[in-house]
Amino acid sequence: MGVPARIRLDVAYDGTNFSGWAVQPGRRTVAGELTVALEKVFQTVTGLTVAGRTDAGVHATGQVCHFDVPAQLWAERGVALGRRLAGLLPQDVRVMRAVEVPREFDARFSALWRRYEYRVTDAEYGANPLRRLDTLAWQRKLDLGALNVAAAGLTGEHDFVAFCRRKEFATTIREVTEISWRRDPQDILIATVQADAFCQQMVRSLVGAMLAVGEGRREAGWPASLLKRAERATDVPVVAAHGLTLVAVGYPEQGDYAARAEGTRKLRTRRD
Protein backbone atom coordinates (compact mmCIF):
# COMPACT_ATOMS: atom_id res chain seq x y z
CA MET A 1 0.00 0.00 0.00
CA GLY A 2 3.07 2.26 -0.04
CA VAL A 3 4.39 4.59 2.60
CA PRO A 4 1.57 5.90 4.84
CA ALA A 5 0.99 9.60 5.36
CA ARG A 6 1.83 11.05 8.77
CA ILE A 7 -0.72 13.55 10.03
CA ARG A 8 -0.30 16.14 12.77
CA LEU A 9 -3.37 17.20 14.73
CA ASP A 10 -3.55 20.27 16.95
CA VAL A 11 -6.15 19.49 19.59
CA ALA A 12 -8.06 21.35 22.31
CA TYR A 13 -10.22 19.80 24.99
CA ASP A 14 -12.03 20.42 28.25
CA GLY A 15 -10.60 17.73 30.50
CA THR A 16 -13.39 17.86 33.08
CA ASN A 17 -15.13 14.66 32.00
CA PHE A 18 -12.08 12.79 30.69
CA SER A 19 -9.95 10.25 32.55
CA GLY A 20 -6.89 11.84 30.92
CA TRP A 21 -5.44 11.47 27.45
CA ALA A 22 -4.39 7.81 27.29
CA VAL A 23 -6.82 5.05 26.36
CA GLN A 24 -8.02 3.13 29.42
CA PRO A 25 -10.48 0.20 29.36
CA GLY A 26 -13.93 1.24 30.50
CA ARG A 27 -13.02 4.93 30.81
CA ARG A 28 -13.68 7.97 28.66
CA THR A 29 -10.40 9.42 27.37
CA VAL A 30 -9.34 11.98 24.78
CA ALA A 31 -7.34 9.44 22.77
CA GLY A 32 -10.29 7.08 22.85
CA GLU A 33 -12.69 9.67 21.44
CA LEU A 34 -10.20 10.74 18.77
CA THR A 35 -9.51 7.17 17.70
CA VAL A 36 -13.21 6.39 17.28
CA ALA A 37 -13.76 9.52 15.19
CA LEU A 38 -10.65 9.01 13.02
CA GLU A 39 -11.56 5.39 12.31
CA LYS A 40 -14.99 6.49 11.11
CA VAL A 41 -13.27 8.73 8.56
CA PHE A 42 -10.34 6.52 7.50
CA GLN A 43 -11.36 3.01 8.68
CA THR A 44 -7.76 2.39 9.73
CA VAL A 45 -5.32 4.64 11.59
CA THR A 46 -2.16 3.61 13.43
CA GLY A 47 0.35 5.03 15.86
CA LEU A 48 -1.66 7.76 17.56
CA THR A 49 1.08 9.53 19.57
CA VAL A 50 0.71 12.60 21.77
CA ALA A 51 3.13 15.33 22.85
CA GLY A 52 2.03 15.26 26.49
CA ARG A 53 -0.19 12.66 28.18
CA THR A 54 -2.36 14.89 30.34
CA ASP A 55 -3.89 13.49 33.53
CA ALA A 56 -7.56 13.19 34.39
CA GLY A 57 -9.20 16.61 34.59
CA VAL A 58 -6.38 18.53 32.86
CA HIS A 59 -7.33 20.69 29.87
CA ALA A 60 -5.54 21.58 26.63
CA THR A 61 -5.67 24.40 24.11
CA GLY A 62 -2.40 23.47 22.36
CA GLN A 63 -2.07 19.68 22.48
CA VAL A 64 -0.32 18.01 19.53
CA CYS A 65 -0.53 14.42 18.33
CA HIS A 66 0.20 12.44 15.17
CA PHE A 67 -1.09 9.32 13.48
CA ASP A 68 -0.43 7.38 10.29
CA VAL A 69 -3.00 6.66 7.60
CA PRO A 70 -2.80 5.17 4.08
CA ALA A 71 -1.64 7.95 1.76
CA GLN A 72 -4.47 7.37 -0.72
CA LEU A 73 -7.11 7.72 1.97
CA TRP A 74 -5.50 10.94 3.19
CA ALA A 75 -5.47 12.32 -0.35
CA GLU A 76 -9.15 11.48 -0.75
CA ARG A 77 -10.48 12.53 2.64
CA GLY A 78 -7.94 14.81 4.28
CA VAL A 79 -9.18 18.07 2.79
CA ALA A 80 -12.45 17.97 4.70
CA LEU A 81 -11.09 16.32 7.82
CA GLY A 82 -11.59 19.30 10.13
CA ARG A 83 -15.24 19.65 9.22
CA ARG A 84 -15.89 15.92 9.43
CA LEU A 85 -14.28 15.60 12.84
CA ALA A 86 -16.29 18.57 14.11
CA GLY A 87 -19.40 16.53 13.38
CA LEU A 88 -18.05 13.29 14.85
CA LEU A 89 -16.33 14.41 18.03
CA PRO A 90 -18.09 15.36 21.28
CA GLN A 91 -18.25 19.05 22.10
CA ASP A 92 -15.52 18.88 24.74
CA VAL A 93 -12.77 17.96 22.25
CA ARG A 94 -11.94 19.77 18.99
CA VAL A 95 -9.31 19.30 16.31
CA MET A 96 -8.11 22.81 15.51
CA ARG A 97 -5.79 21.84 12.66
CA ALA A 98 -4.88 18.74 10.65
CA VAL A 99 -1.85 18.77 8.35
CA GLU A 100 0.46 16.23 6.72
CA VAL A 101 4.00 16.34 8.12
CA PRO A 102 7.29 14.58 7.26
CA ARG A 103 7.57 10.96 8.32
CA GLU A 104 10.33 11.97 10.75
CA PHE A 105 7.94 14.10 12.79
CA ASP A 106 7.13 12.60 16.18
CA ALA A 107 4.66 14.53 18.33
CA ARG A 108 6.32 13.28 21.51
CA PHE A 109 10.01 12.90 20.81
CA SER A 110 10.46 15.76 18.32
CA ALA A 111 9.10 18.31 20.80
CA LEU A 112 11.53 20.89 22.15
CA TRP A 113 9.29 22.05 24.99
CA ARG A 114 5.82 21.92 26.50
CA ARG A 115 4.14 24.94 28.08
CA TYR A 116 1.41 24.77 30.73
CA GLU A 117 -0.60 27.44 32.48
CA TYR A 118 -2.23 27.12 35.88
CA ARG A 119 -5.06 29.50 36.83
CA VAL A 120 -5.79 30.47 40.45
CA THR A 121 -8.11 33.07 41.90
CA ASP A 122 -7.79 34.44 45.43
CA ALA A 123 -10.96 36.51 45.13
CA GLU A 124 -13.09 36.28 48.25
CA TYR A 125 -16.10 35.10 46.20
CA GLY A 126 -14.14 32.31 44.46
CA ALA A 127 -14.00 31.53 40.75
CA ASN A 128 -16.17 33.23 38.15
CA PRO A 129 -18.98 30.74 37.39
CA LEU A 130 -18.03 30.74 33.70
CA ARG A 131 -14.40 29.85 34.52
CA ARG A 132 -14.96 27.53 37.48
CA LEU A 133 -13.91 24.47 35.43
CA ASP A 134 -10.42 25.80 34.64
CA THR A 135 -9.66 28.04 37.61
CA LEU A 136 -8.76 26.98 41.15
CA ALA A 137 -10.42 28.99 43.92
CA TRP A 138 -7.89 29.73 46.69
CA GLN A 139 -9.21 30.77 50.09
CA ARG A 140 -6.23 32.88 51.16
CA LYS A 141 -4.73 35.97 49.56
CA LEU A 142 -1.64 35.38 47.45
CA ASP A 143 1.41 37.64 47.08
CA LEU A 144 2.42 37.88 43.42
CA GLY A 145 5.94 39.03 44.25
CA ALA A 146 6.53 36.11 46.61
CA LEU A 147 5.26 33.66 44.01
CA ASN A 148 7.75 34.95 41.45
CA VAL A 149 10.65 34.85 43.92
CA ALA A 150 9.81 31.21 44.65
CA ALA A 151 9.53 30.47 40.94
CA ALA A 152 12.98 31.91 40.16
CA GLY A 153 14.73 29.16 42.11
CA LEU A 154 13.11 26.38 40.11
CA THR A 155 14.41 27.14 36.61
CA GLY A 156 17.25 25.20 35.01
CA GLU A 157 18.08 21.52 34.71
CA HIS A 158 17.47 19.61 37.93
CA ASP A 159 16.27 16.29 39.25
CA PHE A 160 12.63 17.07 40.04
CA VAL A 161 12.00 13.79 41.85
CA ALA A 162 10.58 15.70 44.84
CA PHE A 163 7.78 16.99 42.61
CA CYS A 164 7.08 13.86 40.55
CA ARG A 165 5.20 10.62 40.79
CA ARG A 166 8.09 8.33 39.99
CA LYS A 167 7.80 5.60 37.36
CA GLU A 168 10.12 2.61 37.34
CA PHE A 169 13.14 3.03 35.03
CA ALA A 170 12.05 6.60 34.15
CA THR A 171 14.24 9.64 34.79
CA THR A 172 12.97 12.66 36.71
CA ILE A 173 15.65 15.03 35.39
CA ARG A 174 14.06 17.90 33.47
CA GLU A 175 15.10 21.32 32.18
CA VAL A 176 12.65 24.03 33.17
CA THR A 177 13.14 27.07 30.96
CA GLU A 178 10.41 29.29 32.40
CA ILE A 179 8.34 29.61 35.55
CA SER A 180 6.56 32.89 36.10
CA TRP A 181 3.37 34.31 37.59
CA ARG A 182 1.16 37.19 36.47
CA ARG A 183 -2.24 38.68 37.34
CA ASP A 184 -4.55 39.13 34.38
CA PRO A 185 -7.11 41.98 34.01
CA GLN A 186 -9.72 39.78 35.73
CA ASP A 187 -7.40 39.48 38.75
CA ILE A 188 -6.62 35.82 38.05
CA LEU A 189 -3.16 34.59 38.99
CA ILE A 190 -1.67 32.58 36.12
CA ALA A 191 1.46 30.47 36.42
CA THR A 192 3.34 29.73 33.19
CA VAL A 193 5.59 26.66 33.38
CA GLN A 194 7.69 25.58 30.39
CA ALA A 195 10.14 22.66 30.22
CA ASP A 196 11.59 20.19 27.78
CA ALA A 197 9.28 17.59 29.32
CA PHE A 198 7.33 16.90 32.49
CA CYS A 199 6.86 13.88 34.71
CA GLN A 200 3.51 12.95 36.21
CA GLN A 201 2.02 15.58 38.58
CA MET A 202 5.15 17.74 38.26
CA VAL A 203 3.42 21.02 37.32
CA ARG A 204 0.68 20.62 39.92
CA SER A 205 3.29 19.90 42.60
CA LEU A 206 5.43 22.88 41.60
CA VAL A 207 2.37 25.13 41.73
CA GLY A 208 1.37 23.70 45.10
CA ALA A 209 4.80 24.44 46.55
CA MET A 210 4.79 27.99 45.19
CA LEU A 211 1.28 28.68 46.50
CA ALA A 212 2.50 27.75 49.98
CA VAL A 213 5.01 30.60 49.60
CA GLY A 214 2.47 32.96 48.06
CA GLU A 215 0.12 32.64 51.02
CA GLY A 216 2.95 33.06 53.53
CA ARG A 217 3.14 29.52 54.97
CA ARG A 218 6.63 28.83 53.59
CA GLU A 219 9.79 30.81 52.97
CA ALA A 220 10.57 31.86 49.41
CA GLY A 221 13.48 29.43 49.10
CA TRP A 222 11.54 26.37 50.24
CA PRO A 223 10.45 25.08 46.79
CA ALA A 224 14.00 25.27 45.43
CA SER A 225 15.36 23.53 48.54
CA LEU A 226 13.27 20.48 47.67
CA LEU A 227 15.45 19.92 44.58
CA LYS A 228 18.08 18.48 46.92
CA ARG A 229 15.84 15.61 47.95
CA ALA A 230 16.30 12.11 46.55
CA GLU A 231 12.65 11.07 46.74
CA ARG A 232 9.17 12.52 46.35
CA ALA A 233 8.36 15.24 48.91
CA THR A 234 5.26 14.19 50.81
CA ASP A 235 4.88 17.69 52.27
CA VAL A 236 4.29 19.26 48.85
CA PRO A 237 0.60 19.81 48.10
CA VAL A 238 -0.57 18.62 44.67
CA VAL A 239 -3.15 21.18 43.54
CA ALA A 240 -6.34 20.19 41.73
CA ALA A 241 -6.11 19.14 38.09
CA HIS A 242 -8.83 21.44 36.77
CA GLY A 243 -6.67 24.58 37.04
CA LEU A 244 -4.07 23.19 34.63
CA THR A 245 -4.03 23.62 30.84
CA LEU A 246 -1.47 22.53 28.23
CA VAL A 247 -1.27 25.64 26.05
CA ALA A 248 1.56 25.00 23.57
CA VAL A 249 4.19 22.55 22.32
CA GLY A 250 7.31 23.71 20.48
CA TYR A 251 9.13 21.95 17.63
CA PRO A 252 12.32 22.67 15.64
CA GLU A 253 11.74 25.53 13.22
CA GLN A 254 13.85 23.97 10.50
CA GLY A 255 11.99 20.67 10.69
CA ASP A 256 14.98 18.64 11.93
CA TYR A 257 12.59 16.29 13.66
CA ALA A 258 14.68 13.12 13.44
CA ALA A 259 17.72 14.58 15.20
CA ARG A 260 15.61 16.01 17.97
CA ALA A 261 13.76 12.72 18.43
CA GLU A 262 17.02 10.78 18.65
CA GLY A 263 18.36 13.10 21.32
CA THR A 264 15.16 13.02 23.35
CA ARG A 265 15.10 9.23 23.44
CA LYS A 266 18.45 9.15 25.22
CA LEU A 267 17.95 8.81 28.93
CA ARG A 268 18.74 12.00 30.81
CA THR A 269 21.43 11.77 33.44
CA ARG A 270 22.54 14.32 36.00
CA ARG A 271 25.35 16.50 34.68
CA ASP A 272 28.51 16.96 36.76
mmCIF file of C-alpha atoms in Angstrom:
data_model
loop_
_atom_site.group_PDB
_atom_site.id
_atom_site.type_symbol
_atom_site.label_atom_id
_atom_site.label_comp_id
_atom_site.label_asym_id
_atom_site.label_seq_id
_atom_site.Cartn_x
_atom_site.Cartn_y
_atom_site.Cartn_z
ATOM 1 C CA MET A 1 0.000 0.000 0.000
ATOM 2 C CA GLY A 2 3.071 2.257 -0.042
ATOM 3 C CA VAL A 3 4.391 4.590 2.602
ATOM 4 C CA PRO A 4 1.570 5.902 4.835
ATOM 5 C CA ALA A 5 0.989 9.604 5.359
ATOM 6 C CA ARG A 6 1.828 11.048 8.768
ATOM 7 C CA ILE A 7 -0.724 13.554 10.028
ATOM 8 C CA ARG A 8 -0.302 16.139 12.767
ATOM 9 C CA LEU A 9 -3.367 17.202 14.733
ATOM 10 C CA ASP A 10 -3.547 20.273 16.954
ATOM 11 C CA VAL A 11 -6.151 19.493 19.587
ATOM 12 C CA ALA A 12 -8.059 21.351 22.312
ATOM 13 C CA TYR A 13 -10.215 19.803 24.989
ATOM 14 C CA ASP A 14 -12.027 20.425 28.254
ATOM 15 C CA GLY A 15 -10.600 17.733 30.501
ATOM 16 C CA THR A 16 -13.394 17.864 33.078
ATOM 17 C CA ASN A 17 -15.133 14.662 31.997
ATOM 18 C CA PHE A 18 -12.084 12.788 30.688
ATOM 19 C CA SER A 19 -9.951 10.255 32.551
ATOM 20 C CA GLY A 20 -6.892 11.837 30.924
ATOM 21 C CA TRP A 21 -5.438 11.466 27.449
ATOM 22 C CA ALA A 22 -4.390 7.811 27.288
ATOM 23 C CA VAL A 23 -6.825 5.050 26.363
ATOM 24 C CA GLN A 24 -8.022 3.126 29.424
ATOM 25 C CA PRO A 25 -10.480 0.204 29.360
ATOM 26 C CA GLY A 26 -13.929 1.243 30.497
ATOM 27 C CA ARG A 27 -13.016 4.934 30.808
ATOM 28 C CA ARG A 28 -13.685 7.969 28.659
ATOM 29 C CA THR A 29 -10.398 9.424 27.370
ATOM 30 C CA VAL A 30 -9.335 11.983 24.781
ATOM 31 C CA ALA A 31 -7.337 9.443 22.773
ATOM 32 C CA GLY A 32 -10.287 7.076 22.852
ATOM 33 C CA GLU A 33 -12.689 9.665 21.442
ATOM 34 C CA LEU A 34 -10.202 10.741 18.769
ATOM 35 C CA THR A 35 -9.514 7.166 17.699
ATOM 36 C CA VAL A 36 -13.205 6.388 17.282
ATOM 37 C CA ALA A 37 -13.756 9.518 15.187
ATOM 38 C CA LEU A 38 -10.655 9.011 13.021
ATOM 39 C CA GLU A 39 -11.559 5.395 12.311
ATOM 40 C CA LYS A 40 -14.989 6.493 11.109
ATOM 41 C CA VAL A 41 -13.269 8.727 8.558
ATOM 42 C CA PHE A 42 -10.337 6.517 7.497
ATOM 43 C CA GLN A 43 -11.356 3.014 8.678
ATOM 44 C CA THR A 44 -7.763 2.390 9.728
ATOM 45 C CA VAL A 45 -5.323 4.635 11.595
ATOM 46 C CA THR A 46 -2.161 3.614 13.428
ATOM 47 C CA GLY A 47 0.350 5.027 15.856
ATOM 48 C CA LEU A 48 -1.662 7.761 17.559
ATOM 49 C CA THR A 49 1.075 9.527 19.569
ATOM 50 C CA VAL A 50 0.709 12.602 21.766
ATOM 51 C CA ALA A 51 3.131 15.326 22.853
ATOM 52 C CA GLY A 52 2.030 15.257 26.492
ATOM 53 C CA ARG A 53 -0.187 12.658 28.177
ATOM 54 C CA THR A 54 -2.360 14.890 30.344
ATOM 55 C CA ASP A 55 -3.887 13.491 33.534
ATOM 56 C CA ALA A 56 -7.564 13.195 34.388
ATOM 57 C CA GLY A 57 -9.204 16.610 34.591
ATOM 58 C CA VAL A 58 -6.376 18.529 32.864
ATOM 59 C CA HIS A 59 -7.327 20.687 29.875
ATOM 60 C CA ALA A 60 -5.541 21.577 26.630
ATOM 61 C CA THR A 61 -5.670 24.399 24.108
ATOM 62 C CA GLY A 62 -2.402 23.467 22.355
ATOM 63 C CA GLN A 63 -2.070 19.682 22.481
ATOM 64 C CA VAL A 64 -0.315 18.006 19.535
ATOM 65 C CA CYS A 65 -0.532 14.417 18.330
ATOM 66 C CA HIS A 66 0.201 12.444 15.170
ATOM 67 C CA PHE A 67 -1.087 9.318 13.477
ATOM 68 C CA ASP A 68 -0.428 7.380 10.289
ATOM 69 C CA VAL A 69 -3.000 6.659 7.597
ATOM 70 C CA PRO A 70 -2.800 5.168 4.084
ATOM 71 C CA ALA A 71 -1.642 7.945 1.760
ATOM 72 C CA GLN A 72 -4.470 7.366 -0.722
ATOM 73 C CA LEU A 73 -7.113 7.724 1.970
ATOM 74 C CA TRP A 74 -5.501 10.936 3.192
ATOM 75 C CA ALA A 75 -5.475 12.323 -0.347
ATOM 76 C CA GLU A 76 -9.149 11.484 -0.746
ATOM 77 C CA ARG A 77 -10.479 12.527 2.643
ATOM 78 C CA GLY A 78 -7.939 14.810 4.276
ATOM 79 C CA VAL A 79 -9.178 18.070 2.787
ATOM 80 C CA ALA A 80 -12.455 17.972 4.698
ATOM 81 C CA LEU A 81 -11.088 16.318 7.819
ATOM 82 C CA GLY A 82 -11.590 19.297 10.130
ATOM 83 C CA ARG A 83 -15.237 19.652 9.224
ATOM 84 C CA ARG A 84 -15.891 15.915 9.431
ATOM 85 C CA LEU A 85 -14.278 15.602 12.845
ATOM 86 C CA ALA A 86 -16.290 18.570 14.112
ATOM 87 C CA GLY A 87 -19.402 16.534 13.385
ATOM 88 C CA LEU A 88 -18.053 13.286 14.855
ATOM 89 C CA LEU A 89 -16.326 14.410 18.032
ATOM 90 C CA PRO A 90 -18.091 15.357 21.278
ATOM 91 C CA GLN A 91 -18.247 19.049 22.101
ATOM 92 C CA ASP A 92 -15.521 18.880 24.744
ATOM 93 C CA VAL A 93 -12.768 17.955 22.252
ATOM 94 C CA ARG A 94 -11.940 19.772 18.991
ATOM 95 C CA VAL A 95 -9.311 19.299 16.310
ATOM 96 C CA MET A 96 -8.106 22.814 15.512
ATOM 97 C CA ARG A 97 -5.789 21.839 12.658
ATOM 98 C CA ALA A 98 -4.881 18.745 10.653
ATOM 99 C CA VAL A 99 -1.847 18.771 8.349
ATOM 100 C CA GLU A 100 0.461 16.231 6.721
ATOM 101 C CA VAL A 101 3.999 16.336 8.117
ATOM 102 C CA PRO A 102 7.285 14.583 7.257
ATOM 103 C CA ARG A 103 7.566 10.956 8.325
ATOM 104 C CA GLU A 104 10.332 11.966 10.750
ATOM 105 C CA PHE A 105 7.936 14.098 12.792
ATOM 106 C CA ASP A 106 7.125 12.602 16.179
ATOM 107 C CA ALA A 107 4.656 14.530 18.326
ATOM 108 C CA ARG A 108 6.317 13.284 21.505
ATOM 109 C CA PHE A 109 10.014 12.898 20.808
ATOM 110 C CA SER A 110 10.458 15.756 18.315
ATOM 111 C CA ALA A 111 9.098 18.306 20.798
ATOM 112 C CA LEU A 112 11.533 20.890 22.152
ATOM 113 C CA TRP A 113 9.290 22.049 24.988
ATOM 114 C CA ARG A 114 5.818 21.920 26.498
ATOM 115 C CA ARG A 115 4.138 24.939 28.078
ATOM 116 C CA TYR A 116 1.414 24.766 30.726
ATOM 117 C CA GLU A 117 -0.605 27.437 32.475
ATOM 118 C CA TYR A 118 -2.231 27.116 35.876
ATOM 119 C CA ARG A 119 -5.060 29.497 36.827
ATOM 120 C CA VAL A 120 -5.789 30.469 40.450
ATOM 121 C CA THR A 121 -8.109 33.072 41.899
ATOM 122 C CA ASP A 122 -7.786 34.441 45.428
ATOM 123 C CA ALA A 123 -10.956 36.512 45.133
ATOM 124 C CA GLU A 124 -13.093 36.276 48.251
ATOM 125 C CA TYR A 125 -16.100 35.104 46.196
ATOM 126 C CA GLY A 126 -14.143 32.309 44.461
ATOM 127 C CA ALA A 127 -14.002 31.533 40.755
ATOM 128 C CA ASN A 128 -16.175 33.228 38.150
ATOM 129 C CA PRO A 129 -18.976 30.740 37.392
ATOM 130 C CA LEU A 130 -18.032 30.741 33.702
ATOM 131 C CA ARG A 131 -14.398 29.855 34.524
ATOM 132 C CA ARG A 132 -14.956 27.531 37.480
ATOM 133 C CA LEU A 133 -13.914 24.470 35.431
ATOM 134 C CA ASP A 134 -10.416 25.803 34.641
ATOM 135 C CA THR A 135 -9.663 28.045 37.615
ATOM 136 C CA LEU A 136 -8.763 26.985 41.147
ATOM 137 C CA ALA A 137 -10.423 28.992 43.922
ATOM 138 C CA TRP A 138 -7.894 29.734 46.693
ATOM 139 C CA GLN A 139 -9.213 30.770 50.090
ATOM 140 C CA ARG A 140 -6.231 32.877 51.163
ATOM 141 C CA LYS A 141 -4.725 35.968 49.558
ATOM 142 C CA LEU A 142 -1.636 35.382 47.448
ATOM 143 C CA ASP A 143 1.414 37.635 47.083
ATOM 144 C CA LEU A 144 2.417 37.876 43.421
ATOM 145 C CA GLY A 145 5.938 39.028 44.250
ATOM 146 C CA ALA A 146 6.528 36.114 46.614
ATOM 147 C CA LEU A 147 5.257 33.663 44.009
ATOM 148 C CA ASN A 148 7.754 34.953 41.454
ATOM 149 C CA VAL A 149 10.646 34.854 43.925
ATOM 150 C CA ALA A 150 9.808 31.210 44.653
ATOM 151 C CA ALA A 151 9.533 30.472 40.942
ATOM 152 C CA ALA A 152 12.977 31.908 40.159
ATOM 153 C CA GLY A 153 14.726 29.161 42.109
ATOM 154 C CA LEU A 154 13.106 26.376 40.114
ATOM 155 C CA THR A 155 14.407 27.136 36.614
ATOM 156 C CA GLY A 156 17.250 25.196 35.010
ATOM 157 C CA GLU A 157 18.084 21.516 34.715
ATOM 158 C CA HIS A 158 17.475 19.614 37.934
ATOM 159 C CA ASP A 159 16.275 16.292 39.255
ATOM 160 C CA PHE A 160 12.628 17.071 40.040
ATOM 161 C CA VAL A 161 11.995 13.793 41.847
ATOM 162 C CA ALA A 162 10.581 15.700 44.837
ATOM 163 C CA PHE A 163 7.782 16.988 42.613
ATOM 164 C CA CYS A 164 7.085 13.862 40.552
ATOM 165 C CA ARG A 165 5.201 10.622 40.794
ATOM 166 C CA ARG A 166 8.091 8.332 39.986
ATOM 167 C CA LYS A 167 7.795 5.600 37.362
ATOM 168 C CA GLU A 168 10.122 2.610 37.341
ATOM 169 C CA PHE A 169 13.142 3.032 35.032
ATOM 170 C CA ALA A 170 12.055 6.604 34.153
ATOM 171 C CA THR A 171 14.235 9.637 34.793
ATOM 172 C CA THR A 172 12.970 12.664 36.708
ATOM 173 C CA ILE A 173 15.649 15.026 35.392
ATOM 174 C CA ARG A 174 14.063 17.901 33.470
ATOM 175 C CA GLU A 175 15.104 21.320 32.181
ATOM 176 C CA VAL A 176 12.648 24.032 33.174
ATOM 177 C CA THR A 177 13.135 27.068 30.963
ATOM 178 C CA GLU A 178 10.406 29.289 32.401
ATOM 179 C CA ILE A 179 8.343 29.609 35.545
ATOM 180 C CA SER A 180 6.559 32.893 36.103
ATOM 181 C CA TRP A 181 3.368 34.312 37.588
ATOM 182 C CA ARG A 182 1.162 37.190 36.472
ATOM 183 C CA ARG A 183 -2.244 38.680 37.338
ATOM 184 C CA ASP A 184 -4.546 39.128 34.375
ATOM 185 C CA PRO A 185 -7.107 41.983 34.011
ATOM 186 C CA GLN A 186 -9.718 39.779 35.726
ATOM 187 C CA ASP A 187 -7.397 39.479 38.752
ATOM 188 C CA ILE A 188 -6.623 35.825 38.046
ATOM 189 C CA LEU A 189 -3.155 34.593 38.993
ATOM 190 C CA ILE A 190 -1.666 32.583 36.123
ATOM 191 C CA ALA A 191 1.462 30.472 36.421
ATOM 192 C CA THR A 192 3.336 29.725 33.189
ATOM 193 C CA VAL A 193 5.590 26.663 33.384
ATOM 194 C CA GLN A 194 7.687 25.576 30.394
ATOM 195 C CA ALA A 195 10.142 22.664 30.217
ATOM 196 C CA ASP A 196 11.592 20.187 27.780
ATOM 197 C CA ALA A 197 9.283 17.587 29.319
ATOM 198 C CA PHE A 198 7.332 16.903 32.495
ATOM 199 C CA CYS A 199 6.857 13.879 34.708
ATOM 200 C CA GLN A 200 3.506 12.948 36.210
ATOM 201 C CA GLN A 201 2.023 15.581 38.578
ATOM 202 C CA MET A 202 5.153 17.739 38.262
ATOM 203 C CA VAL A 203 3.423 21.016 37.315
ATOM 204 C CA ARG A 204 0.682 20.619 39.920
ATOM 205 C CA SER A 205 3.287 19.897 42.599
ATOM 206 C CA LEU A 206 5.431 22.878 41.599
ATOM 207 C CA VAL A 207 2.373 25.129 41.728
ATOM 208 C CA GLY A 208 1.369 23.700 45.096
ATOM 209 C CA ALA A 209 4.798 24.442 46.546
ATOM 210 C CA MET A 210 4.788 27.994 45.194
ATOM 211 C CA LEU A 211 1.277 28.682 46.497
ATOM 212 C CA ALA A 212 2.496 27.753 49.980
ATOM 213 C CA VAL A 213 5.007 30.596 49.596
ATOM 214 C CA GLY A 214 2.466 32.957 48.062
ATOM 215 C CA GLU A 215 0.119 32.638 51.022
ATOM 216 C CA GLY A 216 2.950 33.058 53.535
ATOM 217 C CA ARG A 217 3.144 29.521 54.971
ATOM 218 C CA ARG A 218 6.634 28.828 53.587
ATOM 219 C CA GLU A 219 9.789 30.805 52.974
ATOM 220 C CA ALA A 220 10.568 31.860 49.409
ATOM 221 C CA GLY A 221 13.479 29.429 49.095
ATOM 222 C CA TRP A 222 11.541 26.370 50.237
ATOM 223 C CA PRO A 223 10.449 25.077 46.785
ATOM 224 C CA ALA A 224 14.004 25.272 45.434
ATOM 225 C CA SER A 225 15.358 23.532 48.538
ATOM 226 C CA LEU A 226 13.272 20.478 47.667
ATOM 227 C CA LEU A 227 15.446 19.918 44.584
ATOM 228 C CA LYS A 228 18.084 18.484 46.925
ATOM 229 C CA ARG A 229 15.839 15.609 47.950
ATOM 230 C CA ALA A 230 16.298 12.106 46.553
ATOM 231 C CA GLU A 231 12.650 11.070 46.736
ATOM 232 C CA ARG A 232 9.171 12.521 46.355
ATOM 233 C CA ALA A 233 8.364 15.244 48.906
ATOM 234 C CA THR A 234 5.259 14.190 50.806
ATOM 235 C CA ASP A 235 4.884 17.694 52.273
ATOM 236 C CA VAL A 236 4.292 19.264 48.854
ATOM 237 C CA PRO A 237 0.595 19.810 48.105
ATOM 238 C CA VAL A 238 -0.571 18.624 44.671
ATOM 239 C CA VAL A 239 -3.147 21.178 43.536
ATOM 240 C CA ALA A 240 -6.339 20.189 41.733
ATOM 241 C CA ALA A 241 -6.112 19.139 38.092
ATOM 242 C CA HIS A 242 -8.826 21.445 36.770
ATOM 243 C CA GLY A 243 -6.674 24.585 37.039
ATOM 244 C CA LEU A 244 -4.068 23.189 34.628
ATOM 245 C CA THR A 245 -4.034 23.620 30.838
ATOM 246 C CA LEU A 246 -1.468 22.527 28.234
ATOM 247 C CA VAL A 247 -1.266 25.637 26.054
ATOM 248 C CA ALA A 248 1.560 24.999 23.572
ATOM 249 C CA VAL A 249 4.191 22.547 22.322
ATOM 250 C CA GLY A 250 7.313 23.713 20.484
ATOM 251 C CA TYR A 251 9.126 21.953 17.635
ATOM 252 C CA PRO A 252 12.315 22.668 15.635
ATOM 253 C CA GLU A 253 11.737 25.530 13.221
ATOM 254 C CA GLN A 254 13.852 23.969 10.499
ATOM 255 C CA GLY A 255 11.994 20.669 10.693
ATOM 256 C CA ASP A 256 14.977 18.644 11.925
ATOM 257 C CA TYR A 257 12.592 16.287 13.661
ATOM 258 C CA ALA A 258 14.678 13.124 13.435
ATOM 259 C CA ALA A 259 17.724 14.578 15.202
ATOM 260 C CA ARG A 260 15.608 16.010 17.973
ATOM 261 C CA ALA A 261 13.756 12.716 18.431
ATOM 262 C CA GLU A 262 17.021 10.779 18.648
ATOM 263 C CA GLY A 263 18.363 13.100 21.317
ATOM 264 C CA THR A 264 15.158 13.023 23.345
ATOM 265 C CA ARG A 265 15.105 9.234 23.443
ATOM 266 C CA LYS A 266 18.453 9.146 25.217
ATOM 267 C CA LEU A 267 17.950 8.806 28.934
ATOM 268 C CA ARG A 268 18.740 12.003 30.805
ATOM 269 C CA THR A 269 21.432 11.771 33.444
ATOM 270 C CA ARG A 270 22.543 14.317 36.001
ATOM 271 C CA ARG A 271 25.352 16.498 34.685
ATOM 272 C CA ASP A 272 28.508 16.963 36.758
#
